[in-house]
Amino acid sequence: MDASKAVGAAPTGLFIGGEWRDATGGGTFAVEDPGTGEKLRDVADGQAADATAALDAAVRVQDDWAATPARERGEILRRTWQLMTDRADELALLMTMEMGKSLAESRAEVTYAAEFLRWFSEEAVRIEGRYAANPAGGSRLLTMKQPVGPCLLITPWNFPLAMGTRKIGPAIAAGCTMVVKPAQLTPLSMLRLTALLTEAGLPPGVLNIVPSASAGRTVAPLMADPRLRKVSFTGSTPVGQKLMEQAAGNLLRLSMELGGNAPFLVFADADVDAAVEGALVAKMRNNGESCVAANRFHVAADVAEEFTAKLAERMGAMTVGHGTEDGVEVGPLIDEDQRAKVAELVEDAVGKGADVLTGGAAVDGAGYFYQPTVLAAVPAEARILSEEVFGPVAPITTFTSDDEALRLANNSEFGLVAYVFTRDLDRALRVAEGLDSGMVGLNTGLVSNASAPFGGVKSSGFGREGGTEGIEEYLSLKYVAIALG
Ligand code: SIN
């Protein structure tokens, strides 16, 4: 399939109550290819009235959907997993066109995204409560889990499918209906997924999707609507904080997957080659545009020279180009703002004394490309050590003791993930326990897995997505006290 066919196969309207329609007023916004800066498609620009219509549709079918047998809900997810798997090439091409990452990266995301649906198809039939005797005798207690109700799911641009399926999957499995607000920059993949869910038999109204050029315009009226019961958001910490304020009025259930500033620790006893491989994954997956991207490398002084030289050699050899081209490993950044932010952080670090070992500049020409970059001897005051770079830049600093390594790692308002490379089991467990993060990658640069609980602490948010824990976010617990004569 060629790229224009894959892009052309994506719907571009709003999907409300099982029907594709234009936005109120007929407005649209453009989605562009970050590899060229050219427009791909115009997408319906949802308005406040459209968001409310989408919630109306979700509310209308909530009771019926909750009463639909769990096996049926699970089978829809399973069939969608199959459809995504069958059409992985088309979905990957579409994703590369709107988001920029290489085709290999997009294929990996399609697999990752589909896996959330398969995982939650299996979890749908394991929603259980408990029955117990009152320790004091006489009565009994029963607990049951029920869907929380209509949800608002707000997804980011960096993983256009997976960040959707890990919310949609458990919501469908739990029996919740939903309104999805996809990212303005990459809505096409989610719109295509919506068509596949419909093809798999998802009843009208269960999933409603409202793309919009203005999140505020569509999200704010829903947050104020007492019929909404839950919000799941993946995105920046400031936006998450704003949503929490808006959620206070209706005391909405919240799941917040927010920013990160992942430390990558390499201890002196580590297998340095394995650490370099892990660093390439943790840093360069998704062009570095990931909340779990290694943001700063803290390396034991004894192995710092070796690790730094090897990482710089590998990153300097990576092929940068349009994501659809053969052999490309690093695509463009999502837009000019993102590239300018990366450049600013690199300039700040270099201005404060960091050494550029490879890269360090934007790539001339069309598209928003930035060279894979390794910075050594980065001073503690460089902004890149405390701000999320969201790009292909690896800043390296050194440490001389375990205590110092832990102190550096935890010196952040964020706490999503940390990576640790060591061959010493005692050290591995002590450090893993001491890290202020929701996840730890131990001798691996990849923690993302549909069967694992993904989420952070501190300013990285709360709630877990994936794993057996992920469905709990969409369930309310009810307790029934039973008198026994
Ligand atoms: C994210 O960047 O928000 C999530 C990355 C992942 O699931 O691997």
XYZ file of C-alpha atoms and ligand atoms in Angstrom:
493
model
C 0.000 0.000 0.000
C 1.284 3.478 -0.764
C 1.221 6.298 1.764
C -1.565 8.288 0.112
C -3.850 5.237 0.216
C -3.155 4.674 3.919
C -3.779 8.345 4.686
C -6.883 8.351 2.466
C -8.346 5.338 4.314
C -8.615 7.295 7.587
C -11.994 8.873 8.308
C -11.840 12.611 9.007
C -15.157 13.327 10.708
C -16.514 13.217 14.233
C -17.955 9.860 15.283
C -21.001 10.279 17.515
C -23.691 7.719 18.297
C -22.350 5.387 15.612
C -22.361 7.970 12.817
C -19.636 9.955 11.091
C -20.503 13.606 10.850
C -19.138 17.100 10.280
C -18.386 19.451 13.130
C -20.986 22.009 14.086
C -20.374 24.935 11.720
C -18.463 22.689 9.294
C -14.982 23.824 10.394
C -11.856 21.707 9.887
C -8.193 21.777 10.868
C -5.180 20.537 8.924
C -3.048 17.529 9.878
C 0.451 17.638 8.426
C 3.355 15.320 7.718
C 6.165 16.398 10.101
C 8.679 14.914 7.669
C 7.798 17.468 4.985
C 5.619 20.081 6.686
C 2.941 19.426 4.039
C -0.753 18.986 4.716
C -2.104 15.428 4.738
C -5.833 15.852 5.430
C -8.391 18.259 6.868
C -10.155 16.889 9.945
C -13.482 17.993 11.449
C -12.892 20.605 14.138
C -15.170 19.577 17.022
C -16.982 22.298 18.963
C -18.431 22.402 22.471
C -21.858 21.348 21.156
C -20.265 18.318 19.462
C -18.546 17.267 22.667
C -21.851 17.468 24.515
C -23.581 15.487 21.751
C -20.861 12.844 22.108
C -21.454 12.633 25.864
C -25.231 12.460 25.259
C -24.615 9.434 23.017
C -22.338 7.795 25.599
C -24.810 8.382 28.427
C -27.712 6.981 26.369
C -26.127 3.550 25.979
C -24.210 3.312 29.284
C -26.719 1.020 31.040
C -27.114 -1.322 28.069
C -23.376 -1.514 27.596
C -22.769 -2.251 31.282
C -25.344 -5.061 31.002
C -23.723 -6.558 27.877
C -22.072 -9.843 28.838
C -18.381 -9.433 29.585
C -17.540 -12.162 27.109
C -19.205 -10.162 24.312
C -17.320 -7.016 25.279
C -14.097 -8.982 25.344
C -14.767 -10.589 21.939
C -15.124 -7.140 20.347
C -11.706 -6.222 21.711
C -10.258 -9.508 20.523
C -11.693 -9.048 17.020
C -10.248 -5.526 16.887
C -6.855 -6.910 17.919
C -7.134 -9.272 14.957
C -8.134 -6.483 12.565
C -5.248 -4.321 13.738
C -2.867 -7.220 13.323
C -4.159 -7.973 9.805
C -3.844 -4.312 8.818
C -0.622 -3.528 10.654
C 1.168 -2.304 7.526
C -1.573 0.167 6.629
C -1.841 1.434 10.228
C 1.935 1.792 10.531
C 2.157 3.777 7.308
C -0.635 6.103 8.396
C 1.052 6.598 11.774
C 4.427 7.374 10.211
C 2.828 9.910 7.899
C 1.137 11.857 10.677
C 3.603 11.382 13.533
C 6.952 11.030 11.768
C 8.611 8.013 13.408
C 10.179 5.323 11.242
C 8.021 2.557 9.805
C 9.756 0.018 12.052
C 8.828 2.118 15.102
C 5.255 2.500 13.874
C 4.926 -1.250 13.297
C 6.166 -1.817 16.852
C 3.567 0.629 18.133
C 0.758 -1.066 16.205
C 1.707 -4.349 17.889
C 1.974 -2.658 21.301
C -1.363 -0.871 20.787
C -3.196 -3.987 19.607
C -1.812 -5.935 22.550
C -3.713 -3.703 24.999
C -6.931 -4.798 23.293
C -5.995 -8.482 23.449
C -4.921 -8.136 27.083
C -8.147 -6.409 28.138
C -10.272 -8.852 26.108
C -8.932 -11.399 28.581
C -9.411 -9.158 31.633
C -13.068 -8.413 30.767
C -14.133 -11.828 32.052
C -12.146 -11.594 35.296
C -13.983 -8.750 37.026
C -14.632 -10.254 40.429
C -15.749 -9.350 43.918
C -15.543 -11.220 47.244
C -17.784 -12.753 49.839
C -16.789 -12.918 53.504
C -18.149 -13.556 56.947
C -18.199 -10.673 59.412
C -15.449 -11.477 61.960
C -17.944 -10.546 64.693
C -20.368 -13.174 63.358
C -23.935 -12.785 62.161
C -23.728 -10.795 58.960
C -21.920 -11.359 55.700
C -20.270 -8.942 53.332
C -20.250 -8.982 49.571
C -18.273 -6.770 47.193
C -18.901 -6.241 43.512
C -17.197 -4.167 40.836
C -19.224 -2.083 38.410
C -18.304 0.242 35.532
C -17.596 3.803 36.702
C -19.769 5.178 33.889
C -19.135 7.500 30.955
C -15.457 8.411 30.567
C -13.484 11.120 28.816
C -10.242 9.799 27.350
C -7.676 12.394 26.245
C -4.750 11.051 24.249
C -1.371 12.540 23.237
C 0.269 12.818 19.797
C 3.420 10.785 20.477
C 1.881 7.276 20.441
C -1.212 7.903 18.296
C -2.666 4.400 18.766
C -1.205 2.851 21.913
C -2.115 5.703 24.250
C -5.683 5.287 22.987
C -5.954 1.515 23.209
C -4.641 1.411 26.740
C -7.572 3.585 27.800
C -10.219 2.318 25.352
C -9.360 -1.352 26.014
C -10.034 -1.349 29.758
C -12.997 1.021 29.408
C -14.692 -1.357 26.949
C -13.747 -4.385 29.039
C -15.171 -2.794 32.202
C -18.446 -1.801 30.523
C -17.879 1.964 30.338
C -18.936 4.187 27.456
C -16.660 6.990 26.369
C -15.819 10.179 24.552
C -12.324 10.227 23.077
C -10.464 13.467 22.376
C -7.488 12.508 20.176
C -4.427 14.720 19.846
C -4.818 17.575 17.400
C -1.473 16.755 15.749
C -2.145 13.042 15.143
C -5.880 12.259 15.074
C -5.923 10.106 11.916
C -4.667 6.859 13.483
C -7.297 7.073 16.210
C -10.027 7.795 13.670
C -8.941 4.721 11.690
C -8.989 2.652 14.878
C -12.527 3.849 15.572
C -13.584 2.469 12.181
C -11.945 -0.880 13.033
C -13.709 -1.076 16.410
C -16.993 -0.470 14.608
C -16.135 -3.175 12.058
C -15.459 -5.496 15.013
C -19.007 -4.916 16.291
C -18.743 -2.136 18.889
C -22.332 -0.867 19.317
C -23.176 2.758 18.451
C -22.589 5.242 21.255
C -20.079 3.172 23.228
C -17.143 5.051 21.716
C -17.554 8.587 20.438
C -14.647 10.536 19.057
C -14.333 14.297 18.861
C -11.154 15.607 17.237
C -10.707 19.321 17.725
C -8.126 22.054 17.235
C -9.000 23.298 20.722
C -8.863 20.911 23.654
C -10.257 23.593 25.962
C -13.314 24.116 23.811
C -14.320 20.450 23.808
C -12.974 19.236 27.141
C -14.127 22.034 29.472
C -17.898 21.536 28.916
C -17.550 17.814 29.541
C -15.575 18.318 32.755
C -18.424 20.498 34.028
C -21.110 17.969 33.049
C -22.240 15.859 36.049
C -22.992 12.891 33.768
C -19.280 12.378 33.119
C -17.745 10.088 35.767
C -14.101 9.664 34.848
C -11.215 11.252 32.978
C -8.068 9.525 31.808
C -5.393 11.847 30.495
C -1.936 11.333 29.040
C 0.033 14.508 28.454
C 1.926 17.280 30.163
C 1.932 17.927 33.911
C 0.595 21.524 33.643
C -2.394 20.355 31.573
C -2.958 17.466 34.002
C -3.025 19.947 36.895
C -5.563 22.091 35.083
C -7.764 19.069 34.431
C -7.584 18.143 38.121
C -8.873 21.585 39.043
C -11.726 21.216 36.553
C -12.462 17.707 37.845
C -12.926 18.944 41.401
C -16.409 20.307 40.713
C -17.864 16.891 39.913
C -15.317 14.873 41.927
C -14.387 12.892 38.836
C -12.311 9.729 39.016
C -8.936 10.531 37.440
C -6.029 8.711 35.851
C -3.095 10.973 35.077
C -0.093 9.847 33.035
C 2.022 12.985 32.951
C 5.555 14.140 32.280
C 8.779 12.296 33.008
C 12.475 12.973 33.522
C 13.829 9.431 33.537
C 17.310 8.890 34.960
C 19.434 6.160 33.373
C 21.981 4.833 35.876
C 25.016 2.834 34.784
C 26.994 1.364 37.693
C 30.668 0.422 37.482
C 29.862 -3.315 37.524
C 27.411 -3.035 34.601
C 27.843 -4.830 31.299
C 28.677 -1.638 29.392
C 27.711 -2.998 25.982
C 24.332 -4.076 27.334
C 23.939 -0.638 28.919
C 24.630 1.020 25.562
C 22.015 -1.195 23.867
C 19.552 -0.372 26.651
C 20.374 3.327 26.342
C 19.652 3.303 22.613
C 16.199 1.875 23.264
C 15.440 4.040 26.299
C 16.647 7.206 24.534
C 15.860 6.733 20.857
C 12.584 4.766 20.841
C 9.938 7.030 19.278
C 12.620 9.617 18.278
C 13.039 10.301 22.019
C 9.487 11.689 22.085
C 8.219 9.575 24.952
C 7.437 10.154 28.621
C 9.579 7.124 29.426
C 12.540 8.273 27.319
C 15.801 8.339 29.273
C 16.182 12.059 29.875
C 19.561 12.082 31.645
C 22.367 9.578 31.983
C 24.254 9.263 35.276
C 27.254 6.985 34.785
C 29.819 5.654 37.278
C 33.070 7.560 36.735
C 34.992 4.256 36.215
C 32.993 3.356 33.080
C 31.853 6.795 31.938
C 34.455 7.220 29.192
C 33.751 3.810 27.671
C 29.945 4.160 27.902
C 29.963 7.705 26.510
C 32.242 6.904 23.573
C 30.222 3.831 22.609
C 26.869 5.603 22.912
C 28.122 8.596 20.877
C 29.407 6.286 18.148
C 26.090 4.426 17.901
C 23.910 7.534 18.032
C 26.108 9.365 15.535
C 25.699 6.466 13.081
C 21.896 6.480 13.152
C 20.145 7.248 9.870
C 17.902 10.300 10.040
C 15.217 10.837 7.409
C 11.586 10.637 6.449
C 10.050 7.754 8.365
C 8.820 5.988 5.220
C 12.305 5.703 3.681
C 14.175 2.402 3.847
C 16.780 2.175 6.570
C 15.652 5.309 8.417
C 15.945 4.944 12.193
C 15.185 8.475 13.349
C 12.309 10.498 11.912
C 11.428 14.161 12.344
C 10.225 15.726 15.570
C 6.526 16.467 15.645
C 6.673 20.186 14.838
C 8.827 23.302 14.803
C 7.969 24.164 18.435
C 9.260 20.805 19.616
C 12.430 21.113 17.568
C 13.028 24.641 18.861
C 12.615 23.400 22.462
C 15.183 20.635 21.896
C 17.610 23.095 20.290
C 17.142 25.540 23.179
C 17.953 22.891 25.797
C 21.062 21.789 23.896
C 22.234 25.406 23.503
C 21.655 26.033 27.200
C 23.751 22.973 28.177
C 26.553 23.817 25.749
C 26.532 27.440 26.887
C 27.043 26.189 30.451
C 29.995 24.012 29.475
C 28.699 20.658 28.107
C 30.722 18.965 25.332
C 28.962 17.921 22.106
C 30.238 14.450 21.165
C 27.880 13.974 18.247
C 24.998 15.934 16.697
C 23.994 19.156 18.406
C 22.050 20.799 15.590
C 18.854 20.787 13.577
C 18.966 19.251 10.096
C 18.510 21.759 7.252
C 15.657 21.386 4.791
C 11.977 20.523 4.962
C 10.582 18.728 8.012
C 11.461 19.035 11.686
C 14.606 16.926 11.924
C 17.186 17.127 14.720
C 20.459 15.198 14.821
C 20.878 12.426 17.410
C 23.010 14.169 20.008
C 25.242 13.114 22.893
C 26.403 15.710 25.417
C 29.150 14.896 27.943
C 30.246 16.698 31.107
C 26.842 18.309 31.445
C 26.866 20.688 34.432
C 24.270 20.232 37.175
C 22.675 23.605 36.415
C 21.916 22.735 32.757
C 18.156 22.852 32.169
C 18.253 19.622 30.161
C 18.823 17.653 33.390
C 15.602 18.879 34.954
C 13.323 19.534 31.943
C 11.813 16.841 29.728
C 13.673 17.094 26.403
C 11.313 14.923 24.266
C 13.929 14.554 21.551
C 17.029 12.574 20.487
C 19.470 14.094 22.983
C 21.443 12.177 25.623
C 23.081 14.345 28.323
C 25.660 12.492 30.431
C 26.977 13.207 33.925
C 29.036 11.036 36.287
C 28.828 9.785 39.887
C 31.247 8.126 42.284
C 29.029 6.342 44.854
C 25.672 4.549 45.039
C 24.342 7.224 47.378
C 25.251 9.934 44.908
C 23.638 7.981 42.049
C 20.378 7.658 43.977
C 20.448 11.270 45.054
C 20.936 12.421 41.439
C 18.231 10.065 40.170
C 15.678 11.252 42.723
C 16.537 14.929 42.306
C 13.461 15.611 40.175
C 9.847 16.613 40.634
C 8.987 13.732 38.245
C 8.894 10.018 38.994
C 7.682 7.985 36.048
C 10.498 5.531 35.331
C 14.184 5.004 36.053
C 16.657 2.675 34.331
C 19.376 0.837 36.232
C 22.260 -1.156 34.803
C 24.217 -3.295 37.259
C 25.187 -6.969 37.616
C 25.102 -6.846 41.409
C 21.796 -8.234 42.731
C 22.046 -6.520 46.132
C 22.732 -3.170 44.518
C 19.963 -3.692 41.949
C 17.339 -4.297 44.634
C 18.582 -1.551 46.958
C 18.556 0.997 44.134
C 15.189 -0.181 42.729
C 13.663 0.185 46.203
C 15.249 3.598 46.727
C 14.132 5.159 43.439
C 11.194 7.583 43.551
C 9.492 6.274 40.425
C 6.478 4.235 39.434
C 8.553 1.938 37.212
C 12.128 0.675 37.031
C 13.888 -0.882 34.049
C 16.541 -3.201 35.467
C 19.166 -4.007 32.821
C 16.632 -3.101 30.158
C 15.735 0.088 28.333
C 12.118 -0.923 27.774
C 9.425 -1.163 30.449
C 6.377 -0.674 28.225
C 4.248 -3.806 28.119
C 0.473 -4.208 27.922
C 0.519 -6.755 30.738
C 2.367 -4.442 33.173
C 1.075 -1.534 35.293
C 2.367 1.632 33.633
C 2.339 4.851 35.669
C 4.235 7.254 37.860
C 4.482 9.059 41.175
C 5.026 12.720 42.138
C 4.499 15.116 39.188
C 4.358 12.169 36.789
C 0.801 11.516 37.932
C -1.149 8.593 39.353
C -3.242 5.655 38.272
C -1.971 2.681 36.298
C -2.570 1.640 32.701
C -2.155 -1.940 31.490
C -1.714 -5.055 33.579
C -4.330 -6.498 35.888
C -4.342 -3.079 37.584
C -5.403 -1.155 34.457
C -9.051 -2.235 34.465
C -9.517 -1.182 38.112
C -9.323 2.460 36.995
C -12.648 1.927 35.188
C -14.440 0.044 37.976
C -16.205 1.210 41.138
C -16.320 -1.017 44.169
C -19.659 -1.585 45.872
C -20.005 -3.260 49.240
C -23.220 -4.945 50.340
C -23.761 -5.741 54.021
C -26.003 -8.801 54.416
C -27.905 -9.569 57.575
C -27.987 -13.254 58.415
C -30.655 -14.449 60.803
C 4.251 7.841 26.855
O 5.162 8.385 26.272
O 3.363 8.513 27.395
C 4.088 6.346 26.962
C 5.187 5.561 26.423
C 4.948 4.056 26.461
O 3.852 3.563 26.739
O 5.900 3.347 26.214
